[in-house]
XYZ file of C-alpha atoms in Angstrom:
723
model
C 18.399 3.825 -30.211
C 14.866 2.574 -29.896
C 12.013 4.346 -28.361
C 8.927 4.194 -26.988
C 6.121 6.353 -28.040
C 3.624 7.544 -25.471
C 0.361 9.433 -25.742
C -2.004 11.080 -23.165
C -5.406 12.503 -24.001
C -6.606 15.093 -21.643
C -9.512 17.686 -21.354
C -7.823 21.219 -22.325
C -7.974 22.312 -18.575
C -5.286 19.487 -17.751
C -3.186 20.381 -20.477
C -0.583 22.720 -19.132
C -0.898 20.823 -16.002
C -0.159 17.449 -17.257
C 2.637 19.055 -19.486
C 3.991 20.555 -16.640
C 4.166 17.215 -14.617
C 5.986 15.489 -17.339
C 8.376 18.211 -17.514
C 9.003 18.081 -13.945
C 9.917 14.138 -14.302
C 12.487 15.295 -16.970
C 10.354 14.598 -20.058
C 10.935 17.132 -22.833
C 10.159 17.024 -26.828
C 6.399 17.165 -26.140
C 4.135 17.334 -29.113
C 0.783 18.913 -28.151
C -2.295 18.405 -30.553
C -5.845 19.924 -29.133
C -9.229 20.075 -30.727
C -8.263 23.192 -32.451
C -5.519 21.668 -34.454
C -7.776 18.824 -35.586
C -10.428 21.050 -36.730
C -7.870 23.079 -38.540
C -6.694 20.222 -40.277
C -10.093 19.274 -41.498
C -11.088 22.601 -42.688
C -8.151 22.832 -44.884
C -7.441 19.360 -46.279
C -10.772 18.922 -47.993
C -9.006 17.350 -50.982
C -8.573 13.976 -48.948
C -11.863 13.238 -47.909
C -15.795 13.698 -49.078
C -17.386 14.018 -45.556
C -16.356 13.903 -42.113
C -17.860 11.212 -40.085
C -20.046 13.178 -36.945
C -19.303 9.963 -34.622
C -15.446 10.907 -35.305
C -16.097 14.648 -34.784
C -17.891 14.125 -31.533
C -14.991 11.739 -30.334
C -12.699 14.447 -30.739
C -14.504 17.032 -28.932
C -12.922 18.536 -25.753
C -9.980 16.414 -26.445
C -6.321 17.149 -26.280
C -3.245 15.064 -26.898
C 0.347 15.337 -25.499
C 2.805 12.685 -27.305
C 6.145 12.022 -26.005
C 8.970 9.568 -26.292
C 11.179 7.364 -23.771
C 14.162 5.222 -24.271
C 13.241 1.816 -25.190
C 15.375 0.717 -21.870
C 15.017 -0.237 -18.463
C 15.615 3.612 -17.585
C 12.987 4.426 -19.763
C 10.463 1.969 -18.327
C 11.158 3.346 -14.696
C 10.412 6.799 -15.942
C 7.469 5.158 -17.349
C 6.508 3.862 -13.913
C 7.039 7.190 -12.484
C 4.563 8.752 -15.157
C 1.841 6.242 -14.397
C 2.238 6.725 -10.604
C 2.104 10.748 -11.222
C -1.242 10.503 -13.729
C -3.011 8.062 -11.308
C -2.380 10.734 -8.474
C -3.486 13.522 -10.659
C -6.570 11.822 -11.784
C -7.760 11.479 -8.376
C -7.174 15.072 -7.401
C -8.380 16.662 -10.640
C -10.879 14.920 -12.493
C -11.696 18.095 -14.545
C -8.401 16.899 -16.085
C -10.147 14.041 -17.912
C -9.472 10.316 -18.466
C -5.688 10.815 -18.676
C -5.305 7.766 -20.423
C -1.671 6.739 -21.306
C -1.512 4.719 -24.498
C 1.635 2.892 -25.219
C 2.440 1.734 -28.897
C 3.008 -1.946 -28.090
C 0.704 -4.901 -28.149
C -0.281 -6.832 -25.128
C 1.066 -10.662 -25.903
C -0.731 -13.306 -24.129
C -0.131 -16.510 -26.125
C 2.969 -16.004 -28.220
C 1.002 -14.307 -31.032
C 3.030 -11.142 -31.196
C 6.588 -10.365 -31.445
C 9.353 -11.656 -28.778
C 10.227 -7.914 -28.352
C 6.886 -6.929 -27.422
C 6.814 -9.989 -24.991
C 9.712 -8.727 -23.064
C 8.925 -5.026 -23.171
C 5.379 -5.589 -22.091
C 5.632 -8.351 -19.575
C 9.176 -8.023 -18.132
C 9.870 -4.409 -18.191
C 6.435 -3.194 -17.063
C 7.217 -5.564 -14.021
C 10.725 -4.590 -13.235
C 9.633 -0.772 -13.525
C 7.510 -1.689 -10.193
C 10.564 -2.344 -8.523
C 12.741 0.812 -7.147
C 15.404 -1.605 -5.422
C 16.309 -3.814 -7.972
C 20.138 -4.179 -8.621
C 20.940 -4.629 -12.128
C 24.286 -5.818 -11.770
C 24.857 -9.420 -12.307
C 21.544 -11.118 -11.747
C 20.774 -14.808 -12.105
C 17.405 -14.888 -13.940
C 15.274 -18.041 -14.579
C 12.240 -17.608 -17.142
C 10.046 -20.320 -16.403
C 7.246 -21.219 -19.024
C 9.633 -19.126 -21.650
C 8.261 -20.663 -24.533
C 10.664 -20.069 -27.788
C 12.627 -17.614 -25.414
C 11.890 -14.281 -26.673
C 12.277 -12.632 -22.977
C 15.565 -14.315 -22.638
C 16.978 -13.170 -25.940
C 16.048 -9.652 -25.452
C 17.536 -9.772 -21.789
C 20.454 -11.139 -23.077
C 20.871 -8.330 -25.727
C 20.289 -5.669 -23.223
C 21.976 -7.349 -20.081
C 24.968 -8.900 -21.029
C 26.406 -9.780 -17.852
C 23.136 -11.436 -16.508
C 22.888 -15.379 -16.003
C 19.778 -16.448 -17.933
C 17.804 -19.730 -17.987
C 14.786 -20.793 -19.515
C 12.326 -23.648 -18.742
C 9.502 -25.068 -20.668
C 7.572 -28.344 -20.768
C 7.143 -28.527 -24.408
C 10.113 -29.550 -26.043
C 8.717 -28.598 -29.517
C 8.878 -25.006 -29.189
C 12.469 -24.309 -28.318
C 15.799 -25.044 -29.381
C 17.768 -27.816 -27.433
C 20.615 -26.373 -24.956
C 19.268 -23.072 -25.049
C 16.252 -23.911 -22.888
C 15.534 -26.858 -20.448
C 12.775 -29.150 -20.753
C 10.921 -29.248 -17.343
C 7.808 -28.411 -15.399
C 7.311 -25.780 -12.755
C 6.130 -27.963 -10.107
C 9.726 -29.801 -10.106
C 12.282 -26.950 -10.982
C 15.809 -28.501 -11.897
C 17.518 -25.894 -10.245
C 19.609 -25.634 -6.575
C 17.929 -23.916 -3.542
C 18.417 -20.263 -3.486
C 20.402 -19.679 -6.605
C 18.408 -17.395 -8.550
C 17.839 -13.507 -8.110
C 14.697 -13.056 -10.414
C 12.478 -15.650 -11.315
C 9.873 -14.652 -14.259
C 6.479 -16.185 -14.746
C 4.507 -14.616 -17.764
C 1.395 -16.118 -18.379
C 2.604 -19.488 -17.313
C 1.266 -19.921 -13.516
C -2.218 -20.063 -15.135
C -1.294 -22.772 -17.151
C 0.345 -25.021 -14.768
C -1.679 -28.053 -13.192
C -0.338 -27.578 -9.779
C 0.094 -23.643 -9.194
C 0.555 -23.846 -5.442
C 3.261 -26.667 -6.116
C 4.888 -24.503 -8.487
C 5.171 -21.156 -6.238
C 6.623 -23.437 -3.813
C 9.196 -24.596 -6.164
C 10.013 -20.861 -6.897
C 10.215 -20.156 -3.016
C 12.983 -22.702 -2.964
C 15.021 -21.777 -5.674
C 14.826 -18.165 -5.191
C 17.298 -16.265 -2.900
C 16.205 -14.623 0.534
C 16.179 -11.286 -1.383
C 15.244 -12.263 -4.467
C 12.198 -11.535 -7.019
C 9.342 -13.282 -8.477
C 8.012 -11.257 -11.245
C 4.852 -12.301 -12.423
C 2.309 -11.379 -15.142
C -0.706 -13.333 -15.869
C -4.562 -13.204 -16.227
C -6.981 -13.737 -13.527
C -10.791 -14.227 -13.134
C -12.697 -10.896 -12.227
C -16.090 -12.002 -11.313
C -15.486 -15.629 -10.575
C -13.076 -18.588 -10.772
C -13.769 -21.183 -13.518
C -12.473 -24.618 -13.224
C -12.895 -26.085 -16.774
C -11.094 -27.485 -19.731
C -8.312 -25.184 -20.848
C -6.124 -22.319 -19.280
C -8.738 -19.577 -19.177
C -11.315 -22.449 -17.601
C -8.752 -22.546 -15.078
C -8.243 -18.827 -14.023
C -8.497 -17.702 -10.495
C -9.366 -14.636 -8.833
C -7.240 -12.067 -7.470
C -7.683 -13.017 -3.897
C -6.864 -16.937 -4.765
C -3.518 -15.601 -6.425
C -2.538 -13.596 -3.340
C -3.492 -16.119 -0.990
C -1.625 -18.640 -3.125
C 1.430 -16.244 -2.907
C 1.230 -15.887 0.769
C 0.990 -19.751 1.244
C 4.140 -20.128 -0.708
C 6.014 -17.955 1.564
C 5.877 -14.759 -0.641
C 5.023 -11.241 0.346
C 3.717 -8.775 -2.513
C 5.831 -5.684 -2.898
C 3.336 -4.408 -5.982
C 0.434 -5.990 -7.610
C -1.106 -3.682 -10.271
C -4.167 -4.268 -12.295
C -3.449 -4.098 -16.148
C -6.891 -5.097 -17.025
C -7.238 -2.010 -19.265
C -4.431 -3.327 -21.391
C -6.203 -6.656 -21.881
C -9.424 -5.440 -22.881
C -7.650 -3.211 -25.582
C -5.762 -6.316 -26.737
C -8.917 -8.273 -26.916
C -10.979 -5.488 -28.743
C -7.908 -5.480 -31.338
C -8.109 -9.224 -31.878
C -11.905 -8.868 -32.433
C -11.713 -6.211 -34.926
C -8.908 -7.994 -36.453
C -10.672 -11.049 -36.426
C -8.333 -12.908 -34.469
C -10.423 -13.656 -31.673
C -11.400 -17.469 -32.321
C -7.945 -18.138 -32.740
C -7.069 -16.455 -29.655
C -9.687 -18.659 -28.142
C -8.108 -21.869 -29.651
C -4.769 -21.021 -28.430
C -5.860 -20.756 -25.073
C -7.604 -23.889 -24.890
C -11.234 -21.936 -24.013
C -14.576 -21.243 -25.783
C -15.412 -17.487 -26.345
C -18.217 -18.152 -23.627
C -15.670 -18.684 -21.020
C -13.810 -15.474 -21.746
C -16.931 -13.763 -21.185
C -17.851 -15.536 -18.016
C -14.521 -15.157 -16.493
C -14.247 -11.474 -17.112
C -10.782 -11.833 -17.728
C -8.207 -9.454 -16.131
C -4.687 -9.032 -16.380
C -2.005 -8.246 -13.640
C 1.736 -7.670 -13.137
C 2.994 -8.368 -9.768
C 6.217 -8.241 -7.808
C 6.961 -10.427 -4.886
C 9.655 -11.778 -2.507
C 10.292 -14.533 -0.181
C 8.307 -13.476 3.369
C 10.894 -12.565 5.949
C 8.236 -14.788 8.438
C 10.556 -17.837 8.370
C 13.793 -15.784 8.720
C 12.003 -13.709 11.577
C 11.458 -16.932 13.607
C 14.991 -18.499 12.809
C 16.482 -14.975 14.010
C 14.285 -14.740 17.145
C 14.989 -18.568 17.756
C 18.677 -17.707 17.912
C 18.763 -14.169 19.470
C 15.914 -13.496 21.678
C 15.855 -14.603 25.012
C 12.214 -13.918 25.399
C 11.144 -15.989 22.426
C 13.507 -18.828 22.720
C 11.778 -19.148 26.393
C 8.237 -18.585 25.035
C 8.236 -20.762 22.200
C 10.001 -23.437 23.920
C 7.354 -26.225 24.045
C 6.655 -25.554 19.953
C 9.900 -25.162 18.443
C 10.284 -28.626 17.900
C 6.776 -28.974 16.086
C 8.033 -25.902 13.546
C 11.029 -28.244 11.920
C 14.519 -27.611 11.657
C 15.437 -24.150 12.593
C 18.873 -24.432 14.001
C 21.371 -21.554 14.493
C 22.526 -20.117 11.315
C 19.531 -21.522 9.154
C 18.058 -18.223 7.942
C 15.390 -20.114 5.761
C 12.843 -22.490 6.276
C 11.089 -24.150 3.438
C 7.295 -23.981 3.327
C 6.727 -27.516 2.841
C 8.066 -28.257 6.470
C 6.390 -25.123 8.022
C 2.898 -24.061 7.197
C 0.339 -21.223 8.234
C -1.298 -23.529 10.535
C 2.170 -24.149 12.243
C 2.572 -20.722 12.623
C -0.756 -19.851 14.132
C 0.045 -22.326 16.700
C 2.566 -20.105 18.503
C 1.263 -18.165 21.479
C 0.472 -14.541 21.163
C 2.528 -12.107 22.398
C 0.893 -9.399 24.661
C 1.521 -5.809 25.534
C 1.935 -6.994 29.169
C 4.826 -9.224 28.429
C 6.549 -6.308 26.597
C 6.035 -3.865 29.568
C 7.275 -6.409 32.045
C 10.663 -7.232 30.331
C 11.548 -5.521 27.604
C 15.171 -6.027 27.613
C 14.715 -9.865 26.940
C 13.192 -8.662 23.577
C 16.518 -7.397 22.485
C 18.400 -9.442 19.730
C 21.444 -7.034 19.547
C 24.049 -5.300 21.676
C 22.842 -2.193 23.165
C 25.444 -0.185 21.246
C 23.495 -0.886 18.071
C 20.235 0.590 19.325
C 19.831 3.863 17.874
C 16.312 4.846 19.536
C 14.760 3.894 22.452
C 11.027 4.761 22.819
C 9.208 4.597 26.198
C 5.448 4.853 26.023
C 2.726 5.279 28.755
C -0.037 2.987 28.237
C -3.865 2.935 29.092
C -4.444 6.668 29.711
C -2.497 7.666 32.816
C -2.649 4.496 34.645
C -0.738 2.086 32.731
C 2.807 0.893 33.469
C 5.021 2.314 30.563
C 6.141 0.400 27.639
C 9.723 0.488 26.226
C 10.697 -0.081 22.607
C 14.150 -0.680 21.193
C 15.136 0.272 17.295
C 18.100 -0.219 15.429
C 19.357 2.669 12.484
C 18.354 -0.212 9.696
C 14.977 -0.540 11.642
C 14.054 3.076 11.459
C 15.358 3.510 7.934
C 12.870 1.165 6.477
C 10.037 3.472 8.141
C 11.812 6.106 5.846
C 11.586 3.663 2.899
C 7.935 3.491 3.658
C 7.434 7.040 3.894
C 9.331 7.621 0.718
C 6.785 5.205 -1.174
C 3.510 6.221 0.852
C 3.830 10.165 0.360
C 4.102 10.049 -3.207
C 0.072 9.914 -3.295
C -0.037 13.310 -1.708
C 3.247 15.447 -2.943
C 5.248 15.734 -5.717
C 8.890 16.986 -6.545
C 9.425 20.420 -5.803
C 6.760 20.484 -3.013
C 6.662 21.953 0.465
C 5.841 19.991 3.528
C 5.475 21.179 7.289
C 5.272 18.283 9.515
C 3.760 18.755 13.137
C 5.044 15.599 14.719
C 7.646 14.766 16.916
C 10.889 16.290 15.942
C 13.485 17.523 14.754
C 15.846 14.598 15.738
C 16.870 12.382 12.853
C 15.133 9.289 14.439
C 11.953 11.089 15.608
C 9.117 10.396 13.190
C 9.576 14.003 11.555
C 13.034 13.282 11.120
C 11.999 10.050 9.363
C 9.560 11.956 7.328
C 11.939 14.432 6.111
C 14.290 11.751 5.187
C 11.947 9.784 3.180
C 10.479 13.074 1.595
C 14.084 14.194 0.780
C 14.352 11.313 -1.408
C 11.643 12.574 -3.767
C 12.854 16.302 -3.953
C 10.140 17.320 -1.401
C 11.257 20.417 0.760
C 10.398 19.392 4.711
C 9.982 21.719 7.623
C 9.843 19.730 10.881
C 7.906 22.252 13.382
C 7.087 19.366 16.128
C 3.854 19.110 17.979
C 1.999 22.324 18.363
C 2.244 24.152 21.534
C 2.249 27.712 20.127
C -0.715 28.144 17.709
C 0.676 31.159 16.161
C 3.933 29.799 15.246
C 2.436 26.852 13.892
C 0.408 29.105 11.676
C 3.851 30.729 10.286
C 5.334 27.446 9.452
C 2.110 26.231 7.414
C 2.267 29.301 5.235
C 2.919 28.392 1.641
C 3.110 24.546 2.397
C 1.667 22.330 -0.128
C 1.136 19.402 2.568
C 0.434 19.307 6.277
C 1.024 16.451 8.335
C 0.113 16.093 11.986
C -2.146 14.845 14.664
C -6.081 15.207 14.015
C -6.548 16.845 16.970
C -3.994 19.419 16.642
C -4.847 19.614 12.927
C -8.250 20.477 13.837
C -7.467 23.249 15.995
C -4.906 24.806 13.628
C -7.711 24.878 10.862
C -9.943 26.845 13.347
C -7.349 29.236 14.107
C -5.534 29.699 10.743
C -8.617 29.013 8.315
C -6.288 31.026 5.640
C -3.716 28.357 5.173
C -4.006 26.608 1.634
C -2.445 23.072 1.734
C -3.445 21.021 -0.983
C -3.206 17.824 0.924
C -3.246 17.079 4.894
C -2.190 13.434 6.193
C -3.587 12.787 9.687
C -1.870 10.150 11.742
C -1.119 8.845 14.994
C -4.842 8.854 16.031
C -8.201 7.867 15.070
C -9.575 10.401 12.437
C -13.437 11.252 12.916
C -15.394 11.834 9.975
C -16.288 15.418 11.076
C -12.567 16.393 11.667
C -11.915 15.244 8.098
C -14.926 17.049 6.809
C -13.868 20.077 8.610
C -10.402 20.295 7.333
C -11.445 19.635 3.850
C -14.192 22.373 3.980
C -12.038 24.979 5.684
C -8.443 24.546 3.627
C -10.297 23.114 0.180
C -7.820 20.184 0.865
C -7.561 16.505 0.371
C -7.256 14.626 3.548
C -5.230 11.416 3.953
C -5.447 9.299 7.014
C -2.785 6.935 8.153
C -2.517 3.487 10.319
C 0.562 2.971 12.474
C 1.706 2.486 15.900
C 5.208 2.730 17.680
C 5.205 -1.099 17.629
C 5.184 -0.797 13.804
C 8.150 1.470 13.616
C 5.717 4.521 13.279
C 4.545 3.351 9.765
C 2.101 0.790 9.166
C -0.546 1.581 6.270
C -1.437 4.799 4.283
C -4.403 5.632 2.204
C -3.762 6.124 -1.817
C -5.449 8.563 -4.011
C -8.419 6.482 -3.824
C -8.691 7.040 -0.132
C -10.707 3.694 0.583
C -8.684 1.981 3.141
C -4.587 1.721 4.095
C -2.356 -0.063 1.728
C -0.191 -1.933 4.171
C 3.654 -1.699 4.873
C 3.630 -5.857 4.172
C 7.248 -6.114 3.437
C 8.021 -5.339 6.822
C 4.748 -6.173 8.638
C 2.656 -9.187 8.743
C -1.079 -8.730 9.867
C -3.362 -11.145 11.493
C -7.206 -10.159 12.108
C -7.930 -12.220 15.241
C -10.936 -12.893 17.504
C -9.660 -11.045 20.848
C -11.647 -13.802 22.849
C -10.490 -17.079 21.078
C -7.244 -16.104 19.215
C -8.855 -17.580 15.784
C -8.965 -15.821 12.574
C -12.338 -13.967 11.917
C -14.016 -14.570 8.625
C -13.194 -12.620 5.773
C -14.464 -8.834 6.082
C -15.166 -9.288 9.650
C -13.528 -7.084 12.459
C -11.100 -8.303 14.878
C -8.014 -7.560 16.763
C -5.054 -6.331 14.400
C -2.186 -9.053 15.535
C 1.382 -7.886 14.325
C 4.409 -9.918 13.235
C 7.633 -7.889 12.177
C 9.427 -9.280 9.315
C 12.819 -7.436 8.746
C 13.296 -5.786 12.247
C 16.696 -6.607 13.890
C 16.619 -4.864 17.235
C 13.420 -6.043 18.686
C 11.328 -8.099 16.726
C 7.717 -8.900 17.526
C 5.809 -12.215 16.676
C 2.492 -12.457 16.888
C 1.979 -9.294 19.165
C -1.368 -8.028 20.274
C -1.934 -4.439 19.173
C -5.143 -3.889 20.714
C -6.537 -1.983 17.697
C -9.911 -3.316 16.052
C -10.258 -3.452 12.307
C -10.758 -5.395 9.229
C -9.285 -6.321 5.884
C -10.766 -5.069 2.542
C -10.185 -8.291 0.064
C -11.618 -6.190 -3.193
C -9.021 -4.530 -5.574
C -8.520 -0.492 -4.746
C -9.254 1.849 -7.591
C -6.024 2.697 -7.686
C -5.150 -0.428 -9.462
C -3.298 -2.174 -6.524
C -4.470 -5.419 -5.959
C -3.303 -6.127 -2.642
C -5.373 -6.549 0.298
C -6.152 -3.255 2.268
C -6.777 -2.544 6.076
C -9.991 -0.717 6.781
C -10.383 2.051 8.959
C -9.592 1.023 12.567
C -12.333 1.291 14.944
C -10.884 1.837 17.816
C -8.995 -0.272 20.468
C -9.937 -2.997 23.185
C -8.217 -1.111 26.250
C -10.597 1.956 25.953
C -13.686 0.270 24.686
C -16.635 -0.424 27.335
C -19.545 -2.619 26.590
C -22.616 -1.282 27.982
C -26.348 -2.322 28.601
C -28.461 -2.549 25.839
C -25.736 -3.439 23.238
C -23.933 0.186 23.344
C -20.550 0.483 23.214
C -18.513 3.492 24.764
C -15.071 4.060 23.252
C -12.892 7.193 22.492
C -13.535 6.828 18.839
C -16.955 6.903 19.249
C -16.932 9.922 21.508
C -14.879 11.853 18.673
C -17.464 11.236 16.245
C -20.058 12.692 18.526
C -17.869 15.806 19.786
C -15.817 16.729 17.090
C -19.224 17.014 15.479
C -20.155 19.917 17.332
C -18.805 23.178 16.222
C -17.782 24.597 19.457
C -15.723 21.833 20.603
C -11.793 22.212 19.978
C -10.796 19.097 21.941
C -11.604 17.134 25.313
C -10.576 14.543 27.851
C -12.672 11.901 28.938
C -12.835 9.134 31.728
C -15.389 6.457 32.844
C -15.800 5.079 36.057
C -17.034 1.400 35.476
C -18.423 0.848 39.028
C -20.379 3.906 39.138
C -21.286 3.789 35.481
C -20.256 7.445 35.014
C -18.857 9.366 32.194
C -16.854 12.401 32.998
C -16.012 14.803 29.867
C -13.718 17.999 30.219
C -13.963 20.049 27.086
C -11.970 23.013 25.681
C -13.899 25.312 23.324
C -13.020 26.482 19.979
C -11.369 29.739 19.479
C -14.002 32.249 18.396
C -16.680 31.019 20.269
C -18.647 33.255 22.963
C -17.799 32.081 26.561
C -21.476 30.845 26.945
C -20.011 27.899 28.925
C -23.496 26.984 30.160
C -25.249 26.382 26.901
C -22.090 24.823 25.710
C -21.754 22.307 28.469
C -25.421 21.368 28.072
C -24.993 20.601 24.168
C -22.425 18.281 24.957
C -24.206 16.403 27.542
C -27.434 16.601 25.545
C -25.303 14.855 22.478
C -23.961 12.327 25.041
C -27.278 11.517 26.512
C -29.067 11.125 23.547
C -26.648 8.510 22.129
C -25.980 6.588 25.260
C -29.387 6.679 26.855
C -29.704 5.300 30.239
C -26.604 3.147 29.925
C -24.679 5.452 32.003
C -24.818 9.179 33.389
C -22.628 12.001 32.171
C -20.870 15.094 33.816
C -19.526 17.958 31.448
C -16.988 20.659 32.381
C -15.005 23.072 30.843
C -11.144 22.791 30.997
C -7.907 24.247 28.914
C -6.293 20.797 28.040
C -2.579 20.933 28.532
C -0.248 20.737 26.376
C -2.026 23.152 24.177
C -3.334 20.066 22.128
C -3.206 16.505 22.662
C 0.105 15.177 21.279
C -0.552 11.496 20.133
C -3.434 8.661 20.427
C -5.856 9.955 22.874
C -7.143 7.343 25.608
C -10.455 6.985 27.398
C -9.558 6.368 30.970
C -11.361 3.506 32.427
C -11.344 3.339 36.230
C -12.842 -0.300 37.854
C -13.517 1.330 41.292
């Protein structure tokens, strides 16, 4: 049996915790070397050297190294992926543990310079390790740009039941009969026949990458996987002669995948490995030959600031969703009557529409779906018999005045949310942790029940307390928990009543999170606070922060998010705020197409510090239906009131209503426990804060009130009265 040797460098403080982490993942036989071992070796082995380099001594100062071994197999690489995820989380939570660099005894192959074994291990298996849902049985695999077939040979040895084909445009590098000669822009394979397509440093070499990706989309099965590993330009795109001169940015690569019909399951930055490999080539004197093989000068290598990524993508469910609603949804059959003919042939059982006959421009001709339409005739959105519906959710909207909204979900729809919770929560918890959920529950299809299901899959013990109505009972259920999950206002109140709780992490969901609330929780409980964006229309889960806590990584296998101008319905320029418009991609019970959420947000195009290159949703900045434009450019919204009032120490919760005709704001405030009953002073402070911010734009009245139920139970709304 072959093995992978892996090394982790850590500070002395991280030696024991990181070792325990590895053992929790089932990794034993660790070899530990610390600074003392190195010093002892130097002091007792003078026969081997005349002197010790001071630079070497400095490099080893304060350094510990953990060495361990994994099987050189798919199982080993899946374990390696878990180690990487865990180390990323620990690095974010405990910077005192050191850099926690994971070193693997393999060499990056970019130009067929190294051995085929290394190619397969690094490119293919690192990519496959990103996927937790791949069935390894009887796969039909095509390697595009396969060169001499090193990856194919390795796969054939390890997966003898797989059907493996290769394609390369250069007939001189491969054996006839073993590999076909052809180009990526015109693949010689039938539609929907491949389970996995590999593109290892090949997409950057083709003359027309967009055409190549469309061909890959055509050949892949609807649930197939595209595994890519390739170079990209980190600073700017270069369009010069040679491979490196044609490198594109990560954003362009993401856009090309989307335009071809793909949705990213995972995109991971592996630029550090590339830098190490290039450094080794410089050290070995091979850089000029590398540049020659790549068809680029050294200066281009420098100018492009080359990075390296691995990515896993699937054909988007968008076209299948449109076909599905055309066949099954009475609402969309009627709503899209005038445009179905413009979208190409989508009859009956056709579950796939080739992107060359349907474009993003076509998609954006579809009219938007409004919450008012959903409230008016929810049953017409149904695509399955009533007996297949596992849960019906009725929501009040627009404060206390709106008509209710009704949403239908099948069991499969809700289990997709549990899948999302399983993945997203791994940034906040680890196997063996305890979690208390202060959200709706404990029913299996409640949000608490789905969290419990997802967390159970990663061996996390979960108690679903439900929404807080008894603070003492809530505090008891939170004792000893490593993670607490709840509504921002409820967690704020719980921290004030039970400051002795010691969670390591807190996840806030179901409402806007004011900065002051986040800081209060972090200070009171000495924890890390994560936030989540979602709504009932998304099936609860929508996007969650990673360890970097800089935006929400979206659930984009299930959801397509557009950012549109709420007035024109057109896409906003990149980086600007607009309305979030939602399309579900795999939902069976009640699919939604271009549904107006009313939430205001923007996308972040830059790569995340966690290494995931997928776009992120920035912090949602309120809602259209509880936002009022005032004179002088001021805006009144619930999230602005949250930021203003939760910053006051004495305020535990509040309710607000605005009379538009009178331009009058009424705020009912509930005091925080432990504050004296100086009602007049507290009311005065709140009024002064609001008056200072809004000036003469409105008048303000403040009253003190006990808010019932004990704390708010979901998204809090500004009630707007027009008369």
